[in-house]
Short mmCIF file of N, CA and C in Angstrom, two decimals:
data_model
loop_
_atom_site.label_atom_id
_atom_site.label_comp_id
_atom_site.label_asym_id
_atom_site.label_seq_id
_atom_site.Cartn_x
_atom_site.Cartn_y
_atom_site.Cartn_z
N UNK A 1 -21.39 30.93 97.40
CA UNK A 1 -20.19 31.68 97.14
C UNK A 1 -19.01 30.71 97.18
N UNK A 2 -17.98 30.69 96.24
CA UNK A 2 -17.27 29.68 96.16
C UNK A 2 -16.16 30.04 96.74
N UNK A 3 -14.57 29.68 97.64
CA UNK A 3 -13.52 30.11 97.97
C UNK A 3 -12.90 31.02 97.42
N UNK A 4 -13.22 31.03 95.77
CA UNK A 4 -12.06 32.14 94.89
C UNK A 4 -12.99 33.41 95.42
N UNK A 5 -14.09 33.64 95.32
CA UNK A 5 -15.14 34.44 95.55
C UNK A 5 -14.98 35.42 96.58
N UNK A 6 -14.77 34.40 97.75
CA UNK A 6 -14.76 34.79 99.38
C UNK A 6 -13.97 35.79 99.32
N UNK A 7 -12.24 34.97 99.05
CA UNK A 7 -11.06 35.58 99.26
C UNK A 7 -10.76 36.44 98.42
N UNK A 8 -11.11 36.81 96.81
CA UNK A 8 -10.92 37.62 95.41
C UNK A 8 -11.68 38.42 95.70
N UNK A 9 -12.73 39.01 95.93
CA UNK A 9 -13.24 40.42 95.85
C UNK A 9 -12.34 41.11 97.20
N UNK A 10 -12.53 40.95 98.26
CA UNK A 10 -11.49 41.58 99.75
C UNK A 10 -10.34 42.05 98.55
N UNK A 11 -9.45 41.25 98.06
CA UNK A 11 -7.84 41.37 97.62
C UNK A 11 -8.32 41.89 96.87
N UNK A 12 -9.35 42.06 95.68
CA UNK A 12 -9.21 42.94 94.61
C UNK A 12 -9.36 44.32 95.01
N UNK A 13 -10.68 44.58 96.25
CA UNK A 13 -10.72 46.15 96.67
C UNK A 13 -9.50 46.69 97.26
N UNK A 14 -8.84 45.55 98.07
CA UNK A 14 -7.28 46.30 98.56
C UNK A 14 -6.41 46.79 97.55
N UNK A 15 -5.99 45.75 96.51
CA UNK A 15 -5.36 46.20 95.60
C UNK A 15 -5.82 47.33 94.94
N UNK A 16 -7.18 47.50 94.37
CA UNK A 16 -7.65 48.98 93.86
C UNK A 16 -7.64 50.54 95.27
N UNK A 17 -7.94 49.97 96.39
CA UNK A 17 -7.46 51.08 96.87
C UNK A 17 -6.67 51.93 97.42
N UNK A 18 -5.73 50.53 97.19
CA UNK A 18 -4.40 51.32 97.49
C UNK A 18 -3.72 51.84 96.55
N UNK A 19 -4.32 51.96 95.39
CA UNK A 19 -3.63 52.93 94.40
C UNK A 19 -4.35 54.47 94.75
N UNK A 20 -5.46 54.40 95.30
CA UNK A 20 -6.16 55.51 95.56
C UNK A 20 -5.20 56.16 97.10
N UNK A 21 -4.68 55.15 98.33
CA UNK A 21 -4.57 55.51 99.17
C UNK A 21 -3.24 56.30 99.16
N UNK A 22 -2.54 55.37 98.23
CA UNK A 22 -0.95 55.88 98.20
C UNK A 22 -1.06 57.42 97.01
N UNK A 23 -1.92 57.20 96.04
CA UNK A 23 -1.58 58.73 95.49
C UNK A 23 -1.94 59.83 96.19
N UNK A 24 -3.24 59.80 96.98
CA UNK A 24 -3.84 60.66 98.03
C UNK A 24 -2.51 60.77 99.25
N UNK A 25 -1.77 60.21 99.40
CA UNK A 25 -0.88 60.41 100.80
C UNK A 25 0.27 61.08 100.10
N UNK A 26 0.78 60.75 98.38
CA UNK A 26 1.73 61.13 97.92
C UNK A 26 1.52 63.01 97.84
N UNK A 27 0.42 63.11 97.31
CA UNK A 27 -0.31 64.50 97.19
C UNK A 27 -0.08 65.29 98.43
N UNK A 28 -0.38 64.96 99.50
CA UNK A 28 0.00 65.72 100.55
C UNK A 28 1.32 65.78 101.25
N UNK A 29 2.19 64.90 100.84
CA UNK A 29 3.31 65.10 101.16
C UNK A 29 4.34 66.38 99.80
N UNK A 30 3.67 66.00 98.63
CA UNK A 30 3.91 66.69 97.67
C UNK A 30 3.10 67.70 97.23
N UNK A 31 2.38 68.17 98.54
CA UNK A 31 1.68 69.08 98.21
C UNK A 31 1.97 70.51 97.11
N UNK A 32 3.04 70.98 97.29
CA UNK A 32 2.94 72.33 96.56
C UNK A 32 3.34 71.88 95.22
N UNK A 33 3.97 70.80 94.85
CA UNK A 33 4.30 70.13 93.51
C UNK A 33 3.17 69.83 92.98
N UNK A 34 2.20 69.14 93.49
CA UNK A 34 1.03 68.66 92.77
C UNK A 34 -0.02 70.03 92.08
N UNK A 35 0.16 71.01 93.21
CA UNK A 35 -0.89 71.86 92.98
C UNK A 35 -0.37 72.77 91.63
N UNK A 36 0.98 73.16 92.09
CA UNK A 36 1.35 73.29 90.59
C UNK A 36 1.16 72.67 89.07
N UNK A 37 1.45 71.37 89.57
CA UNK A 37 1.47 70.13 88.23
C UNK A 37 -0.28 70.63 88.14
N UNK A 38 -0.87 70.57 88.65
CA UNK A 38 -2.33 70.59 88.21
C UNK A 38 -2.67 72.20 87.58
N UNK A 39 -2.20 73.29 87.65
CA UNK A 39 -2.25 74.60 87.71
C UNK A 39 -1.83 74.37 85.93
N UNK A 40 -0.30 73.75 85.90
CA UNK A 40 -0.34 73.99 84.61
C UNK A 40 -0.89 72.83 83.71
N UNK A 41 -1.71 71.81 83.73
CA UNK A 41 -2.45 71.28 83.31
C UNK A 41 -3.80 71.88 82.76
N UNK A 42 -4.18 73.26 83.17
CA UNK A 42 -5.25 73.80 83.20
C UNK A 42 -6.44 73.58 84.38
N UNK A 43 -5.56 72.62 85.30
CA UNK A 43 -6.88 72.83 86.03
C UNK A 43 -6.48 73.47 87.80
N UNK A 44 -7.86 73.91 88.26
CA UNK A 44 -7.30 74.89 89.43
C UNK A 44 -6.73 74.21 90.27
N UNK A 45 -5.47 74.56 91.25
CA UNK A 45 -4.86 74.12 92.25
C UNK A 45 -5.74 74.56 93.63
N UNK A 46 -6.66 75.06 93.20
CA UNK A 46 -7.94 75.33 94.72
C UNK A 46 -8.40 74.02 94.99
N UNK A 47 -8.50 73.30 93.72
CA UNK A 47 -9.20 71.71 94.00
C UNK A 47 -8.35 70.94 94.48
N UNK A 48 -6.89 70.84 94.48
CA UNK A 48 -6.44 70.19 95.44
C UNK A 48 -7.03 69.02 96.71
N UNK A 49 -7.29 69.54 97.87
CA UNK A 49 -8.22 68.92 98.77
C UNK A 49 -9.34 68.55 98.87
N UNK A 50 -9.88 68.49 97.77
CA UNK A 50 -11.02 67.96 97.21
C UNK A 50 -9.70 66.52 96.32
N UNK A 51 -9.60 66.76 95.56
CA UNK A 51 -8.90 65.66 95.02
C UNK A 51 -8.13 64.36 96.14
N UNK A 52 -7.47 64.98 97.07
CA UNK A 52 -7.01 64.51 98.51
C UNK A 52 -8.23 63.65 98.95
N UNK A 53 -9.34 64.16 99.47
CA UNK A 53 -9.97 63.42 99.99
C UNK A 53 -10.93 62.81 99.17
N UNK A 54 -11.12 62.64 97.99
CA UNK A 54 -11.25 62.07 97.07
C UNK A 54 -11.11 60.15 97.08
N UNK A 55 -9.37 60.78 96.38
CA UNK A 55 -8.58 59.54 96.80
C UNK A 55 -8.49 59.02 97.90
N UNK A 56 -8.29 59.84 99.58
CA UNK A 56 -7.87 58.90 100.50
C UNK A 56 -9.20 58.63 101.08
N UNK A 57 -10.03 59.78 100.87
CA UNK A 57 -11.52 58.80 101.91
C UNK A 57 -12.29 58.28 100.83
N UNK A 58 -11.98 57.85 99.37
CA UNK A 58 -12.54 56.83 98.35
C UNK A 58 -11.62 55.70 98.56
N UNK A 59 -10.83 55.42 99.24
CA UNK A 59 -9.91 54.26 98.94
C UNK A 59 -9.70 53.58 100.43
N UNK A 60 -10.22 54.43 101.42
CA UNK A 60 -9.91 54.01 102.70
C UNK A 60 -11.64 53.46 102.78
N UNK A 61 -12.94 54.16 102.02
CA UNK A 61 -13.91 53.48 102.11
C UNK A 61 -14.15 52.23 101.62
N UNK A 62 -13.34 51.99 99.96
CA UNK A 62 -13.13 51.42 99.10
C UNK A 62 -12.69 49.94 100.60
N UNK A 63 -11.31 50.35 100.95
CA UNK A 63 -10.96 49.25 101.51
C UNK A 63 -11.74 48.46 102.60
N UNK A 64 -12.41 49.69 102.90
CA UNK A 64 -12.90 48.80 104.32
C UNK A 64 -14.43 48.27 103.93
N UNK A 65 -15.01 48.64 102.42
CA UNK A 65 -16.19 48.39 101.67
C UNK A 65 -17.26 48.80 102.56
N UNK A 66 -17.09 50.24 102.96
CA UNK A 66 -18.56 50.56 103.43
C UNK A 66 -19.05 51.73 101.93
N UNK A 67 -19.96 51.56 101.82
CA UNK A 67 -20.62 52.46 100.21
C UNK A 67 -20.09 51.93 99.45
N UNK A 68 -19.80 50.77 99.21
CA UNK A 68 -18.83 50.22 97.86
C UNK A 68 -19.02 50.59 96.76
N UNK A 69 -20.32 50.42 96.34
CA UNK A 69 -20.89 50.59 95.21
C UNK A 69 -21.14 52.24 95.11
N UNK A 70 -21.06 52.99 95.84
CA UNK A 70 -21.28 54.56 95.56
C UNK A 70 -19.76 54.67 95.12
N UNK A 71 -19.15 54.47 96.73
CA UNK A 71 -17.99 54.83 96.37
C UNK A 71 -16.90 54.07 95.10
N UNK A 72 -17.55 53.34 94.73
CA UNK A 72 -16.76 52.78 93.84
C UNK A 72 -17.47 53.39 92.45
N UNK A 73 -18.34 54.06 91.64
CA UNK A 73 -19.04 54.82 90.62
C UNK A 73 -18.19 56.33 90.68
N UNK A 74 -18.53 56.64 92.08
CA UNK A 74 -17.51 58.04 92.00
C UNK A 74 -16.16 58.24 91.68
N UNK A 75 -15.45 57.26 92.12
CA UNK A 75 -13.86 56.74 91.75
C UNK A 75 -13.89 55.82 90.38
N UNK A 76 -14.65 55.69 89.54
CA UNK A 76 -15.00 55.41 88.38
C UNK A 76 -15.11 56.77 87.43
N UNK A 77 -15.88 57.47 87.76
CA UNK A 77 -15.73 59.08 86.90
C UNK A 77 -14.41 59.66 87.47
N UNK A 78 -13.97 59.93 88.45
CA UNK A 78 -12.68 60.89 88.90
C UNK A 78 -11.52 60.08 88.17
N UNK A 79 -11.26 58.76 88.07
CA UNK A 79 -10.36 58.40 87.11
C UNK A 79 -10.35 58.38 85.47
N UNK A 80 -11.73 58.14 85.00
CA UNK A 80 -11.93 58.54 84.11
C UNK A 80 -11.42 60.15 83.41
N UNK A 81 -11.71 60.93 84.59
CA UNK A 81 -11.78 62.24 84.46
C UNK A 81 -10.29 63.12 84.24
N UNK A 82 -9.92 62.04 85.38
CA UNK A 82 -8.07 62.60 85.48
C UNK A 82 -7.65 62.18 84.54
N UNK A 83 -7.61 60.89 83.79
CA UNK A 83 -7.19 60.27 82.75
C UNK A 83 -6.97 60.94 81.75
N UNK A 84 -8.27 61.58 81.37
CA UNK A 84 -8.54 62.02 80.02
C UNK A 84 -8.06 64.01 80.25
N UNK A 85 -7.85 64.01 81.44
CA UNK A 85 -7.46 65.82 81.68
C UNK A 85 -5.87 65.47 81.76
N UNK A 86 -4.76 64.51 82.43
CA UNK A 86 -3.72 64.67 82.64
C UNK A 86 -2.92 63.33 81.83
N UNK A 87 -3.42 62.89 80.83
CA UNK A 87 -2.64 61.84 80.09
C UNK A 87 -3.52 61.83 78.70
N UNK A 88 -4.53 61.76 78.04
CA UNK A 88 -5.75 61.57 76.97
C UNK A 88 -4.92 63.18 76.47
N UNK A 89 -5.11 63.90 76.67
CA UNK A 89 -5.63 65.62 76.57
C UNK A 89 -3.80 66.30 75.58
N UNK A 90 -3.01 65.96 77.23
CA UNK A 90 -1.81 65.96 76.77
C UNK A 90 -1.03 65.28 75.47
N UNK A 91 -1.35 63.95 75.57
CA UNK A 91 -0.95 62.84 74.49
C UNK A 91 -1.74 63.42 72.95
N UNK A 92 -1.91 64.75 73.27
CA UNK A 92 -2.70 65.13 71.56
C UNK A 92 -1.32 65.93 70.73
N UNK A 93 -0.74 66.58 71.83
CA UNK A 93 0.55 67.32 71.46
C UNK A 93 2.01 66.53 71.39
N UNK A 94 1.74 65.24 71.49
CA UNK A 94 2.86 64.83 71.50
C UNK A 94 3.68 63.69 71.01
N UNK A 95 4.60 63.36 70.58
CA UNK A 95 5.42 62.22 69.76
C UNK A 95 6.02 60.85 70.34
N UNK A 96 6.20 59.50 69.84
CA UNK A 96 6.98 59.44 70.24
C UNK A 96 7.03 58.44 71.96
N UNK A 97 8.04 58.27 72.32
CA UNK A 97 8.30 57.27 73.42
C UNK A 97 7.32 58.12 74.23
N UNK A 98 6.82 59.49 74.71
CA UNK A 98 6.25 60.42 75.27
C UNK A 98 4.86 60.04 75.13
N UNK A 99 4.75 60.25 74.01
CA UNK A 99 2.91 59.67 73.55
C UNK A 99 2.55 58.72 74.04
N UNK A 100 3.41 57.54 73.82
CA UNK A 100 3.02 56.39 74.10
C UNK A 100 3.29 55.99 75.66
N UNK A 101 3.80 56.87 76.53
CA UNK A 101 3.84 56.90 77.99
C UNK A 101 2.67 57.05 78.48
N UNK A 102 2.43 58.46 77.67
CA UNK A 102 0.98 58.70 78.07
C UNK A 102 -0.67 58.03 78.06
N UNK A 103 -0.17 57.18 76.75
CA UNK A 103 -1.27 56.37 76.53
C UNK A 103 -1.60 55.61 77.25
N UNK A 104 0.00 54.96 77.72
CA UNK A 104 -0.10 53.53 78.94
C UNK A 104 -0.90 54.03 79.81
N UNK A 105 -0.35 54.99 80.26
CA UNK A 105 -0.89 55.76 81.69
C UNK A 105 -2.89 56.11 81.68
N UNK A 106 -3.19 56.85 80.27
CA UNK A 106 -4.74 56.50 80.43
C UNK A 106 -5.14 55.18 80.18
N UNK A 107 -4.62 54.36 79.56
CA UNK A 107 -5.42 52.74 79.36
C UNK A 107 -5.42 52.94 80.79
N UNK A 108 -4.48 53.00 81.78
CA UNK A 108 -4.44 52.35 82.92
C UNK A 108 -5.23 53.10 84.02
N UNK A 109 -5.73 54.36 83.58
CA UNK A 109 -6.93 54.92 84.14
C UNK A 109 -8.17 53.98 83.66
N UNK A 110 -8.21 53.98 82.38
CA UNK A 110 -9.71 53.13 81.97
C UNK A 110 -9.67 51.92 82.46
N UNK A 111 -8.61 51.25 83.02
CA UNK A 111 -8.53 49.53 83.44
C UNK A 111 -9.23 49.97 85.05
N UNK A 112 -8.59 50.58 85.66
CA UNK A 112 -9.09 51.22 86.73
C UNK A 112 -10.52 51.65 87.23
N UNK A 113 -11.33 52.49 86.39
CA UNK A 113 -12.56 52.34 86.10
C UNK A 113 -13.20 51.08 85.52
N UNK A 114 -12.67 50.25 85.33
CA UNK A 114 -13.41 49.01 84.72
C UNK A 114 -13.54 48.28 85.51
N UNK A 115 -12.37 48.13 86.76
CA UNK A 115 -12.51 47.18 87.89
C UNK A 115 -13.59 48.17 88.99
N UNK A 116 -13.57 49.43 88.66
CA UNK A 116 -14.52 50.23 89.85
C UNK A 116 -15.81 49.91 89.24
N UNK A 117 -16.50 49.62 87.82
CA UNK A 117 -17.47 49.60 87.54
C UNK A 117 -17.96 48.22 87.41
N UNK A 118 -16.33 46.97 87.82
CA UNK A 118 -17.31 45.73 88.35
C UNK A 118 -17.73 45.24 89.66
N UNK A 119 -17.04 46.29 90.68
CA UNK A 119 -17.49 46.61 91.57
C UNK A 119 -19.03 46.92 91.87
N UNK A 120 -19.03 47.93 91.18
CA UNK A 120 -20.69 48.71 90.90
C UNK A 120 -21.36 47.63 90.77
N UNK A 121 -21.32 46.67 89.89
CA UNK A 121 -21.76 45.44 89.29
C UNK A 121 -22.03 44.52 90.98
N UNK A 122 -21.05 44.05 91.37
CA UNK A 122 -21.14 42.95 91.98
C UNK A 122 -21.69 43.03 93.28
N UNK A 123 -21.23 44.33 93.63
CA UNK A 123 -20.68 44.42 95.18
C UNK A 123 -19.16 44.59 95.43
N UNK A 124 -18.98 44.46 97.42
CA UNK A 124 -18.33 44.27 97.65
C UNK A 124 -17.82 43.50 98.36
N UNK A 125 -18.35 42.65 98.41
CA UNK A 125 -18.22 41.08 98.64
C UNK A 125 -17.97 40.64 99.88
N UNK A 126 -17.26 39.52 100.26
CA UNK A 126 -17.27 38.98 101.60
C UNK A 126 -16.14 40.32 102.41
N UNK A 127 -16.00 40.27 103.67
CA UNK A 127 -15.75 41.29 104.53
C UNK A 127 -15.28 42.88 104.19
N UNK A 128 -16.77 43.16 104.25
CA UNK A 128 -16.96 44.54 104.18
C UNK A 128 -18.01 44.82 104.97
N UNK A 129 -17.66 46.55 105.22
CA UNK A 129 -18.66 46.61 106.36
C UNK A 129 -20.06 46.85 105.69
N UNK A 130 -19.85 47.19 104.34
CA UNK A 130 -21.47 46.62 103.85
C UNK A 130 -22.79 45.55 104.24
N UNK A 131 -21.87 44.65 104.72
CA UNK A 131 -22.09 43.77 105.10
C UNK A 131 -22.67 43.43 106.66
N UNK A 132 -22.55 44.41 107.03
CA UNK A 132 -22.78 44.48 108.88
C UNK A 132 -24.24 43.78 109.22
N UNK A 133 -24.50 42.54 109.94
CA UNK A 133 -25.67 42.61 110.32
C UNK A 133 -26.90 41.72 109.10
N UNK A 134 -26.05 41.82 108.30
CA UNK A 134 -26.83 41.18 106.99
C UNK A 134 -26.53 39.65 106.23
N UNK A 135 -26.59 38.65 107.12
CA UNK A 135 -26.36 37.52 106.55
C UNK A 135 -27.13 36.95 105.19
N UNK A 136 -27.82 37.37 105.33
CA UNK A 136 -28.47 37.10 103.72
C UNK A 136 -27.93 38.03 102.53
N UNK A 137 -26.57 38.17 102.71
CA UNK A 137 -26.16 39.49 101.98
C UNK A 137 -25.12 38.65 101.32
N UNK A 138 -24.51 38.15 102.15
CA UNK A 138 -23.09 36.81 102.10
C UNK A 138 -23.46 35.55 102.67
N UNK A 139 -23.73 34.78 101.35
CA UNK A 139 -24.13 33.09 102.08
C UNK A 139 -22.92 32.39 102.37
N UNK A 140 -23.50 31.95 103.04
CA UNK A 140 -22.42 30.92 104.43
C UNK A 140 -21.76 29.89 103.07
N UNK A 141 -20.80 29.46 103.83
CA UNK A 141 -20.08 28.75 103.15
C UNK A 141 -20.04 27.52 103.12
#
């Protein structure tokens, strides 16, 4: 395992889950806004807390890399999923600086899933609790 190795997968799962940790904390502080925003999207505001812990116990697992690879496939479809229900879906009705907001916003769901599905791929690399107990898991340096 080479230095970029060691130190680049840790920083890449932080960076990916803290997009998971901070929208999951934003949601509950904005709780009755979100459930709405999702209500008129078409989808039920019952799912709410399912979505919540979604994001914060996919991103708090994400960070600390225990199930990496599960949890990182499942947060691979749920972004996929949101993407294409709250930016893909919308962006069919619409023109303009608007459209193209929206578009940014799903590429940047699918970039998202692409780093969760090289996750899936790799692992989760040097310090994670995947890792507990398993030196033949992470070679010494």
């Amino acid at each position: 395992m080479t230095q970029y190795q060691t130190y680049a997968a840790p920083l890449g799962r932080f960076f990916l889950a803290l997009i998971f940790i901070i929208a999951g904390a934003q949601k509950i502080t904005g709780y009755a806004g979100t459930q709405g925003y999702m209500e008129m999207m078409g989808v039920p505001g019952s799912l709410l807390p399912l979505v919540i812990l979604t994001e914060l116990g996919g991103g708090i697992a994400l960070l600390l890399g225990w199930q990496t690879r599960i949890v990182a496939f499942l947060l691979a479809g749920f972004t996929l999923l949101s993407g294409i229900l709250f930016h893909y879906l919308p962006s069919l009705g619409m023109e303009g600086m608007e459209a193209q907001a929206q578009s940014i916003s799903f590429m940047k769901n699918i970039s998202i899933a692409g780093g969760m599905l090289m996750i899936v791929a790799l692992g989760a690399g040097r310090y994670a609790l995947d890792n507990r107990g398993t030196a033949a898991k992470v070679p010494a340096e």
